[in-house]
Each structure stands twice: as C-alpha cells, then as structure tokens.
mmCIF file of C-alpha atoms in Angstrom:
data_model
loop_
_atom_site.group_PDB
_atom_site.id
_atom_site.type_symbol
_atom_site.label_atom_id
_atom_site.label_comp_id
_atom_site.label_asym_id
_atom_site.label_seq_id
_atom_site.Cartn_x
_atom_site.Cartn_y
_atom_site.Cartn_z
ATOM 1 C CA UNK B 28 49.704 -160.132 -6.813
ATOM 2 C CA UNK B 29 47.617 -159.591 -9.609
ATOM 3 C CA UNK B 30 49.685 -157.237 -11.526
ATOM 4 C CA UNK B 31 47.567 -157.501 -14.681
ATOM 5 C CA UNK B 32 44.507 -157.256 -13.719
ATOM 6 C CA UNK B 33 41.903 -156.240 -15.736
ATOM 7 C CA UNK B 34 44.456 -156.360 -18.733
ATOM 8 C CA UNK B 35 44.290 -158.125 -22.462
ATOM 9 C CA UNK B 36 46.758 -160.210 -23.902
ATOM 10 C CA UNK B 37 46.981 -161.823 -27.160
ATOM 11 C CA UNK B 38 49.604 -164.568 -27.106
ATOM 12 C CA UNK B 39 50.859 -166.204 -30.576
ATOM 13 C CA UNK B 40 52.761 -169.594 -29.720
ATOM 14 C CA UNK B 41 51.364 -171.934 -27.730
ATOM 15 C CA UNK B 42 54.559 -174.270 -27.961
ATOM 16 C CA UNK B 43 56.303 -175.013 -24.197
ATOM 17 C CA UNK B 44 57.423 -171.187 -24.023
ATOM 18 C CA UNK B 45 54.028 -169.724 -25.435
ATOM 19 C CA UNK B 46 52.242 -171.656 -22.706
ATOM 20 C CA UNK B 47 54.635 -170.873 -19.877
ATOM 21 C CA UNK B 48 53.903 -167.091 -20.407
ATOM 22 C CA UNK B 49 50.524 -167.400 -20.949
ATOM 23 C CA UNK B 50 49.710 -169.564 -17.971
ATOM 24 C CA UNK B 51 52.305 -166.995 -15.799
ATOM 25 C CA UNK B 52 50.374 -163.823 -17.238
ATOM 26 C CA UNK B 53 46.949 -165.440 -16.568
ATOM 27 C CA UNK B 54 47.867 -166.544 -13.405
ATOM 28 C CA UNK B 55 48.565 -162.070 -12.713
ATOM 29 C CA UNK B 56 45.088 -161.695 -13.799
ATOM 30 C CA UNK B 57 45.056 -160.757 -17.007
ATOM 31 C CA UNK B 58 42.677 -162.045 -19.691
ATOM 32 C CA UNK B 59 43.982 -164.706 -22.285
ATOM 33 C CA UNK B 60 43.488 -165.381 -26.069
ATOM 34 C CA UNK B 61 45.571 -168.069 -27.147
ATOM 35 C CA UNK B 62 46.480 -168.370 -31.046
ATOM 36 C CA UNK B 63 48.319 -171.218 -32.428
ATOM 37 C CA UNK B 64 48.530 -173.149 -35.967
ATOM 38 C CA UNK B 65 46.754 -176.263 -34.250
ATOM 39 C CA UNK B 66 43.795 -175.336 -32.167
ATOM 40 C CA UNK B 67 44.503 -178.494 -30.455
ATOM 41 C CA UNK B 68 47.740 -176.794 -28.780
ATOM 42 C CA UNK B 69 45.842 -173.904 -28.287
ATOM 43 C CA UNK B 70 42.911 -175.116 -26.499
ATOM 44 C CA UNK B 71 45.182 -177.340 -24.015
ATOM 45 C CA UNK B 72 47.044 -174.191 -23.076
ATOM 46 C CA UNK B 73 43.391 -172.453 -22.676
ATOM 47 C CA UNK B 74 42.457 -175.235 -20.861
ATOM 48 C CA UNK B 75 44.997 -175.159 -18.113
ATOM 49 C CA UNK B 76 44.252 -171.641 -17.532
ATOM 50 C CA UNK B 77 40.192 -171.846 -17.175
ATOM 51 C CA UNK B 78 41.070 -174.962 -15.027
ATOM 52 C CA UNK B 79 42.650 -172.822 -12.360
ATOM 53 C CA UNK B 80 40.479 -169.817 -12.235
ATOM 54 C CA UNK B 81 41.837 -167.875 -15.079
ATOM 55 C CA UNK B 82 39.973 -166.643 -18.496
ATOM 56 C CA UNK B 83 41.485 -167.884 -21.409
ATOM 57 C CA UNK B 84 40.282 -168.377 -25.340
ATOM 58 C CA UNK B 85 41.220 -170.311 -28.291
ATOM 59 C CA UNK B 86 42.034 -169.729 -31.455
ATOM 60 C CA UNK B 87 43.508 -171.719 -34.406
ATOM 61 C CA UNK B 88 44.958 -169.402 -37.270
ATOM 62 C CA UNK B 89 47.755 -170.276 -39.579
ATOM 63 C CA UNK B 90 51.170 -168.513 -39.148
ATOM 64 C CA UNK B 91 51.390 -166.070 -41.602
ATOM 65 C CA UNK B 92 50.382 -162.288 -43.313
ATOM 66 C CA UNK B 93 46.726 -163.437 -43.835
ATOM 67 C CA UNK B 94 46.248 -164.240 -39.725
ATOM 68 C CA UNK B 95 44.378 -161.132 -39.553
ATOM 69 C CA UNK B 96 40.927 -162.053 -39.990
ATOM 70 C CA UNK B 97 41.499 -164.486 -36.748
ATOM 71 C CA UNK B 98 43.399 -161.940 -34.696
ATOM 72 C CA UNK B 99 41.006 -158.980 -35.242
ATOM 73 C CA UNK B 100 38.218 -161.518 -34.358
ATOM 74 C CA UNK B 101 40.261 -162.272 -30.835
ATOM 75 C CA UNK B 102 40.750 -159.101 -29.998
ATOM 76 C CA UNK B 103 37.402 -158.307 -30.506
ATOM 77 C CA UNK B 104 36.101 -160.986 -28.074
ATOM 78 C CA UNK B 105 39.003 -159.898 -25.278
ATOM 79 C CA UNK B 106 37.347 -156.553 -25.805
ATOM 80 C CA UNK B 107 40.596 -155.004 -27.022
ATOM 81 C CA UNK B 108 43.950 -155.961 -26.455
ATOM 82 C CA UNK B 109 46.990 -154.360 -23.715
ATOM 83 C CA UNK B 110 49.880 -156.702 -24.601
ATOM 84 C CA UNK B 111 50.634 -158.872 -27.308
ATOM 85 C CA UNK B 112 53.440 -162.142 -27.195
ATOM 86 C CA UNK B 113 54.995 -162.577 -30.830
ATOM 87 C CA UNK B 114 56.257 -166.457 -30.199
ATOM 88 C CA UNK B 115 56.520 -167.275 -33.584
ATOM 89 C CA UNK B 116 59.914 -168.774 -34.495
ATOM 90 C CA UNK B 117 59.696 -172.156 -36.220
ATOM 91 C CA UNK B 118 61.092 -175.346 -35.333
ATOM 92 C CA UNK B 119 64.575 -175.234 -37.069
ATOM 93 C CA UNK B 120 65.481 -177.165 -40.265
ATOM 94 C CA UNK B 121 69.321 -177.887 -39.347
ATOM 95 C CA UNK B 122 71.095 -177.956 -42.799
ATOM 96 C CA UNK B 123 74.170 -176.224 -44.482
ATOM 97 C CA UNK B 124 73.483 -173.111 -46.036
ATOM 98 C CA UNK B 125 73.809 -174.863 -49.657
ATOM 99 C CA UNK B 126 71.328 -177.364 -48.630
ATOM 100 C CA UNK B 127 68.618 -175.566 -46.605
ATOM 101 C CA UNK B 128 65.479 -176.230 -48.514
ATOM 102 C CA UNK B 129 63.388 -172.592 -49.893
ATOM 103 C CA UNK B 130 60.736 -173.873 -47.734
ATOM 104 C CA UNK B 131 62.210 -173.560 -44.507
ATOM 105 C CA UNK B 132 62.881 -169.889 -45.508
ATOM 106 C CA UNK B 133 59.771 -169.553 -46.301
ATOM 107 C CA UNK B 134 57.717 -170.837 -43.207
ATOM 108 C CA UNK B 135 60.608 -168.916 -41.286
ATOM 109 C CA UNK B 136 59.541 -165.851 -43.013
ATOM 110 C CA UNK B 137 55.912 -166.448 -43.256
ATOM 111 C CA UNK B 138 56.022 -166.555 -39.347
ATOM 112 C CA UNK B 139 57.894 -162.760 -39.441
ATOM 113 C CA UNK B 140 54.625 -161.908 -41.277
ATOM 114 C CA UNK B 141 52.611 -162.981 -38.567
ATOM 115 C CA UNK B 142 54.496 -161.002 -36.089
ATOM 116 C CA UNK B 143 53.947 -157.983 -38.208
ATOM 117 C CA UNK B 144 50.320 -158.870 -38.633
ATOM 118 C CA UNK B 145 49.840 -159.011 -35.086
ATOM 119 C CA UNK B 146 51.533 -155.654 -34.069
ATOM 120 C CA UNK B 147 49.828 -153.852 -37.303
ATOM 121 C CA UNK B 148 46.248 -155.347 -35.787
ATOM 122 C CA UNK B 149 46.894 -154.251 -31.762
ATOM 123 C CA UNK B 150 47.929 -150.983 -32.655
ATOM 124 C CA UNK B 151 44.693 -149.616 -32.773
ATOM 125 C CA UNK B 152 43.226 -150.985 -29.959
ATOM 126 C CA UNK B 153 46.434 -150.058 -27.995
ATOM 127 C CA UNK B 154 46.036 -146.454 -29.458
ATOM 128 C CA UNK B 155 42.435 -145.960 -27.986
ATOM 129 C CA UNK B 156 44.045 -147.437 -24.279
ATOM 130 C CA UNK B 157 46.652 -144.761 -24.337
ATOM 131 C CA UNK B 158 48.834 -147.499 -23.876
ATOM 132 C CA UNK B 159 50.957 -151.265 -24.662
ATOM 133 C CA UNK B 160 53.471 -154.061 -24.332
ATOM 134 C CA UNK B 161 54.520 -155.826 -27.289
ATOM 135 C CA UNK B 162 56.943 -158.420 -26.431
ATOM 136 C CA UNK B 163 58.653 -160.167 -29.337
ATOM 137 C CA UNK B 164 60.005 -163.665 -28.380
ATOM 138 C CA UNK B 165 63.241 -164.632 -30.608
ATOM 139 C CA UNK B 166 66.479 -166.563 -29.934
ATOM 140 C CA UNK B 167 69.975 -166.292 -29.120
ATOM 141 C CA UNK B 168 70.700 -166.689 -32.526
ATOM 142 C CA UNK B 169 69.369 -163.437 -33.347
ATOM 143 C CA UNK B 170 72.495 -161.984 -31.976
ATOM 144 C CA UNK B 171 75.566 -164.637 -32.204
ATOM 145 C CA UNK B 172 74.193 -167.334 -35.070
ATOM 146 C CA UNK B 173 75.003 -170.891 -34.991
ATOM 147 C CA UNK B 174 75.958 -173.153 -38.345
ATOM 148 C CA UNK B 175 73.166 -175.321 -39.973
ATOM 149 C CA UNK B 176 70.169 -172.795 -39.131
ATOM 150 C CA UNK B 177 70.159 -170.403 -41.767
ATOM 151 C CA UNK B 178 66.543 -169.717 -42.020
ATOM 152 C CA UNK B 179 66.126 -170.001 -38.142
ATOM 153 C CA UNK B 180 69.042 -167.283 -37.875
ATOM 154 C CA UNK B 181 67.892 -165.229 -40.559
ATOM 155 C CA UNK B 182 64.334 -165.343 -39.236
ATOM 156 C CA UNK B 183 65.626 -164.607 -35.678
ATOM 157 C CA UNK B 184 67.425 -161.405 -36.373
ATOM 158 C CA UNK B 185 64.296 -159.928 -38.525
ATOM 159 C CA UNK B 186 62.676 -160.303 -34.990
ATOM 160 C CA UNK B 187 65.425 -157.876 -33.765
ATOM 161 C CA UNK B 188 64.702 -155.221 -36.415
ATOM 162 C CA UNK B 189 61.096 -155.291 -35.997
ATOM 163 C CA UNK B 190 61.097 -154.877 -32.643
ATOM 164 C CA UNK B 191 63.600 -151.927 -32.856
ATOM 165 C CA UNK B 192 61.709 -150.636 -35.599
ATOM 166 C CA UNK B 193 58.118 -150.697 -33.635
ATOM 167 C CA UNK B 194 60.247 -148.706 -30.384
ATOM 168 C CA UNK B 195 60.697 -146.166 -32.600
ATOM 169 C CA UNK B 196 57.226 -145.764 -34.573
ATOM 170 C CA UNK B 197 55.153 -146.360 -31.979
ATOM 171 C CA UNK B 198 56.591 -145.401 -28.317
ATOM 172 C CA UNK B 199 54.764 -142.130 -29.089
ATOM 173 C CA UNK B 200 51.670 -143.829 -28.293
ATOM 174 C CA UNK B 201 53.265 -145.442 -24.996
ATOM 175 C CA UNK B 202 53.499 -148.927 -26.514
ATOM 176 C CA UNK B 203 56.683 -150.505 -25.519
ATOM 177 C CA UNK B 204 57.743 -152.597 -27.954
ATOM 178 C CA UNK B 205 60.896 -155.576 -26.865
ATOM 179 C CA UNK B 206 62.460 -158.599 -27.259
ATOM 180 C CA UNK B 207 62.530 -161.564 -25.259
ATOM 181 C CA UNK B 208 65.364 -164.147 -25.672
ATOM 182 C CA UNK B 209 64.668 -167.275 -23.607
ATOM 183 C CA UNK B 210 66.173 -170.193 -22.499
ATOM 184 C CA UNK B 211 63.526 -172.898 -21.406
ATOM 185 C CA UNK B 212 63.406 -176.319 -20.235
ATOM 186 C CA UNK B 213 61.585 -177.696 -23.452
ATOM 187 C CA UNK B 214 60.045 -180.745 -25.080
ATOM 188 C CA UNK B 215 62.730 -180.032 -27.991
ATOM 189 C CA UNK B 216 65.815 -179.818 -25.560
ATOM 190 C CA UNK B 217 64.294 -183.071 -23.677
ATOM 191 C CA UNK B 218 64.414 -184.833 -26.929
ATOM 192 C CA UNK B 219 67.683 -184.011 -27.580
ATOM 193 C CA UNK B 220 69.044 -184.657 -24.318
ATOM 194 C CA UNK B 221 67.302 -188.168 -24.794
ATOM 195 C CA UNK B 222 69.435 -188.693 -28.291
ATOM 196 C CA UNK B 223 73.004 -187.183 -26.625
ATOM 197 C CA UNK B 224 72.910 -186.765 -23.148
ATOM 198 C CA UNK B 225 76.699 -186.094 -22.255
ATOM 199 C CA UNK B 226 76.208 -183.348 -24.708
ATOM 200 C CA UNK B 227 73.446 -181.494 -23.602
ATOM 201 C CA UNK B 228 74.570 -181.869 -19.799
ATOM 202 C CA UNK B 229 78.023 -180.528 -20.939
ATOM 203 C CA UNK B 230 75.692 -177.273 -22.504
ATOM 204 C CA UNK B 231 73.454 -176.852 -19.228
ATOM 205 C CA UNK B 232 76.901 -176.884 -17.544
ATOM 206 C CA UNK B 233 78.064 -173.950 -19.614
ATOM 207 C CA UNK B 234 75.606 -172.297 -18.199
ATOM 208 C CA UNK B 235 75.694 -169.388 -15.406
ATOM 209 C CA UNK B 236 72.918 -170.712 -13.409
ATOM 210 C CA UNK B 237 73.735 -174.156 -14.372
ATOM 211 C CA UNK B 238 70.432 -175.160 -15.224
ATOM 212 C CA UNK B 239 67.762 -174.726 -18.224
ATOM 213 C CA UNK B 240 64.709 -171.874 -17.222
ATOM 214 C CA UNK B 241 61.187 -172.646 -16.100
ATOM 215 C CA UNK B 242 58.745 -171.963 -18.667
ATOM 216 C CA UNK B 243 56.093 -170.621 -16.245
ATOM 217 C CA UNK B 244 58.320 -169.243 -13.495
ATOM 218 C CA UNK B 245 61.279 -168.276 -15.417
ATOM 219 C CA UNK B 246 60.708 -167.509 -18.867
ATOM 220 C CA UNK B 247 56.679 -166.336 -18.044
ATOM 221 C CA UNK B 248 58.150 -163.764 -15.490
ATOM 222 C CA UNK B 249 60.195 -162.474 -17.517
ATOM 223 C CA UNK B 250 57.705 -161.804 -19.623
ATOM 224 C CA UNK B 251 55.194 -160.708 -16.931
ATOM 225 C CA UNK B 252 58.002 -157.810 -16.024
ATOM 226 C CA UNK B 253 58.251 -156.675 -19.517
ATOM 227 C CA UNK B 254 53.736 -156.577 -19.867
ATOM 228 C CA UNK B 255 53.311 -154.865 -16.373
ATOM 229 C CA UNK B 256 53.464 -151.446 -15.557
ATOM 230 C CA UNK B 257 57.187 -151.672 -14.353
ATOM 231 C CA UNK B 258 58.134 -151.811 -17.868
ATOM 232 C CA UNK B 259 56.581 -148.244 -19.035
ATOM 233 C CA UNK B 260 59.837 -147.143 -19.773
ATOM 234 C CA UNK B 261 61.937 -149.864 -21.216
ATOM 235 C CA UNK B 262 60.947 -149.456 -25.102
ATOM 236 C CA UNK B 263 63.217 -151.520 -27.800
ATOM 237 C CA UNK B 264 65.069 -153.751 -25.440
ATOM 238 C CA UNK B 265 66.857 -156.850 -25.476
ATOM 239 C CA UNK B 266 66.115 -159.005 -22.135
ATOM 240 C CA UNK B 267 68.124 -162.234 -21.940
ATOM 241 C CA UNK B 268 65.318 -164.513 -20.279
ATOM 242 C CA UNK B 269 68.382 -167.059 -20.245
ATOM 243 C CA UNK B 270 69.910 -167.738 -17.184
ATOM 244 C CA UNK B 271 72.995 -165.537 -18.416
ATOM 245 C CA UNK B 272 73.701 -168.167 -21.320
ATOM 246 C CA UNK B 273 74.389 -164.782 -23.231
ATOM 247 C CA UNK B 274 77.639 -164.092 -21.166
ATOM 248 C CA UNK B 275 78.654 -168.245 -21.443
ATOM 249 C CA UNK B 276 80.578 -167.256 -24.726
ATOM 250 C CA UNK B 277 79.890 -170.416 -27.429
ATOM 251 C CA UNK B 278 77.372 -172.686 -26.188
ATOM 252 C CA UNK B 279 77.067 -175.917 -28.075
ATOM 253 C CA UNK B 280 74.391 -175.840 -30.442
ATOM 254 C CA UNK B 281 72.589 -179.052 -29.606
ATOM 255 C CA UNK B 282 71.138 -179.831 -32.831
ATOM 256 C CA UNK B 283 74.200 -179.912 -34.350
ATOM 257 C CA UNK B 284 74.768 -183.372 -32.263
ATOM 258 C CA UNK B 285 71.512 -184.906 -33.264
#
C-alpha cells in the first residue's frame, strides 16, 4: 500500500526484531539505513531489503553516546530522516542482583545513550520536515520486572522515561515520540525452547493468542502503524506489540529455566 513512501527511517537494531521492522517498513516504501554494532548484521538485513526492490544502507557504529558521528553521516546519505527505531536493549546477563557484573550495567546503559544520541541527532532534521515518529523498542520488563535481569530491567524502564520525556519536549514540533513492547518469535526464544521445551510451550500457552509474534508481519506492523500517518496523534504511548502477553498476568521468564 505504500504507506511510507517517500519517507526516511533510521533503524538501530538489526537483531530478529530490528530486521522484522525494517524489512516491514521497507517493504511500505520507505527508505532504509540500517545501524548495528556488527556491520555484518547490518548489511544482511540491508541486503534482504535491496534484494526485493527496496533501498536500504548499512552502517556499523558501536552502541553508545559517541554513535553520533555514524548517525549524522546516515542521515545525511537518506537525505534526512522521518522516523527513527531505538532497538537497543542488550542481550540480558541473567544473575541475582548481588551478582550482576558492573559491566552488564554498563553496556545496558551505554545502549540508553545511544537511544538518546539518536533522538538528539533526528531532531533537527525532523524539525525542518515539520514532522516525526520516534518509536522506542523496550520490553515487558519495563513495566512488571522479572528476577535475575537487573540491568536488563533497569535499562528497560529508562526506555519508558525517555520516551515520555521526548512526548513532552518535542510533540510541539509534531514528532510523536512511543514505545513499542514486542513479543517475537526469536533466535533467543528458539534457543531456549531448544534447552527446555515443556517450559517455553507452557509460556506460549499463557499466551492470549497462543502463539509467539511475527517479526515482519507482527511486530514490523506494529511498528509500521506507529511511523505512518495514522499515528499523528498518538504521542508518548505504550503499544503492547505482544499478542496480549501484557494481560496473561506472570509469564514465566524463560531464562530463568536455562
């Protein structure tokens, strides 16, 4: 339908979820740059896009308050930049609270900093369109935490402050600014399911829908709603890209059975 066409995105991530969105938003027309901390991953979700008669770049940039140089230098190339995906959370370190190393709070937190790069660098160029979508991508555990992921959790809910923070600052300039909280079918929840499958089948059958969300179809169109017009007036929201696992009450944390 082509619902961005003609439009810029930046997308940060180019895990299972980063690539779903990007390949869903590219696949609306809109123009792709595609930063990750391995320009391998970044490049294969590029790739995929090109290969099917999208427009996609590239980029590799580390994760963290001095990604600016690299972002600036995308959106230069896009030729500005419309929406930007913030799909930064690490991989968890699962650990007691007593025993979860300083560096998992810090790559946790140097990721935040990347967010807040990001947003600090599209403003402008969102400013001179009259017009934007950021769309922070954070975790259920941002609202109801689970034991063994401090720095995840801790990392999750800044995500929920920026983004709330951003509605406020900058809806004056008619950038949205919300948060996405998926719940994909991913390389991490395959693995786990391969270590304890009764486990993670008794999860997916907590689940509303009863089964994990499409990357692409599910989790990307969720995102495509909140970049597209339809979302001009949904600023500092919380959309549960999850199925309804929100409304499942406790839903087993997976890692904690690996």
């Amino acid at each position: 339908m082509n619902l961005l066409q003609g439009k810029k995105v930046l997308v940060l991530g180019a895990d299972s979820i980063g690539r779903g969105i990007a390949i869903r938003l590219a696949r609306e027309g809109a123009s792709i740059a595609v930063l990750d901390h391995t320009l391998r991953a970044a490049t294969e979700v590029a790739e995929a896009i090109n290969a099917n008669g999208g427009s996609a770049l590239a980029y590799a940039a580390a994760f963290d308050g001095q990604i600016g140089a690299t972002l600036k230098m995308a959106i230069a190339a896009l030729s500005g930049v419309d929406v930007l995906i913030n799909n930064v959370l690490p991989i968890p370190t699962i650990a007691p609270l007593e025993d979860q190393p300083r560096a998992a709070f810090d790559e946790a937190f140097a990721r935040v900093q990347a967010a807040i790069c990001a947003m600090q660098c599209a403003v402008p160029a969102m400013q001179l369109a009259g017009a934007g979508r950021i769309i922070n991508v954070g975790h259920r555990y941002g609202e109801g935490i689970n034991e063994g992921l401090a720095a995840y959790n801790a990392a999750a809910w800044s995500l929920v402050g920026l983004t709330r923070t951003a509605a406020l600052d900058w809806g004056r300039y008619q950038i949205t600014t919300n948060l996405l909280l998926p719940l994909a079918d991913s390389p991490e929840v395959r693995h786990c399911h391969a270590l304890r499958p009764r486990v993670i089948d008794l999860m997916i059958g907590q689940l509303p829908l009863g089964r994990l969300g499409d990357p692409v179809e599910d989790v990307g169109g969720a995102a495509l709603f909140l970049a597209s017009d339809a979302c001009c007036f949904v600023n500092g929201e919380t959309l549960h890209g999850d199925g309804g696992q929100h409304l499942a009450g406790p839903v087993l944390n997976p890692a904690r059975f690996v």
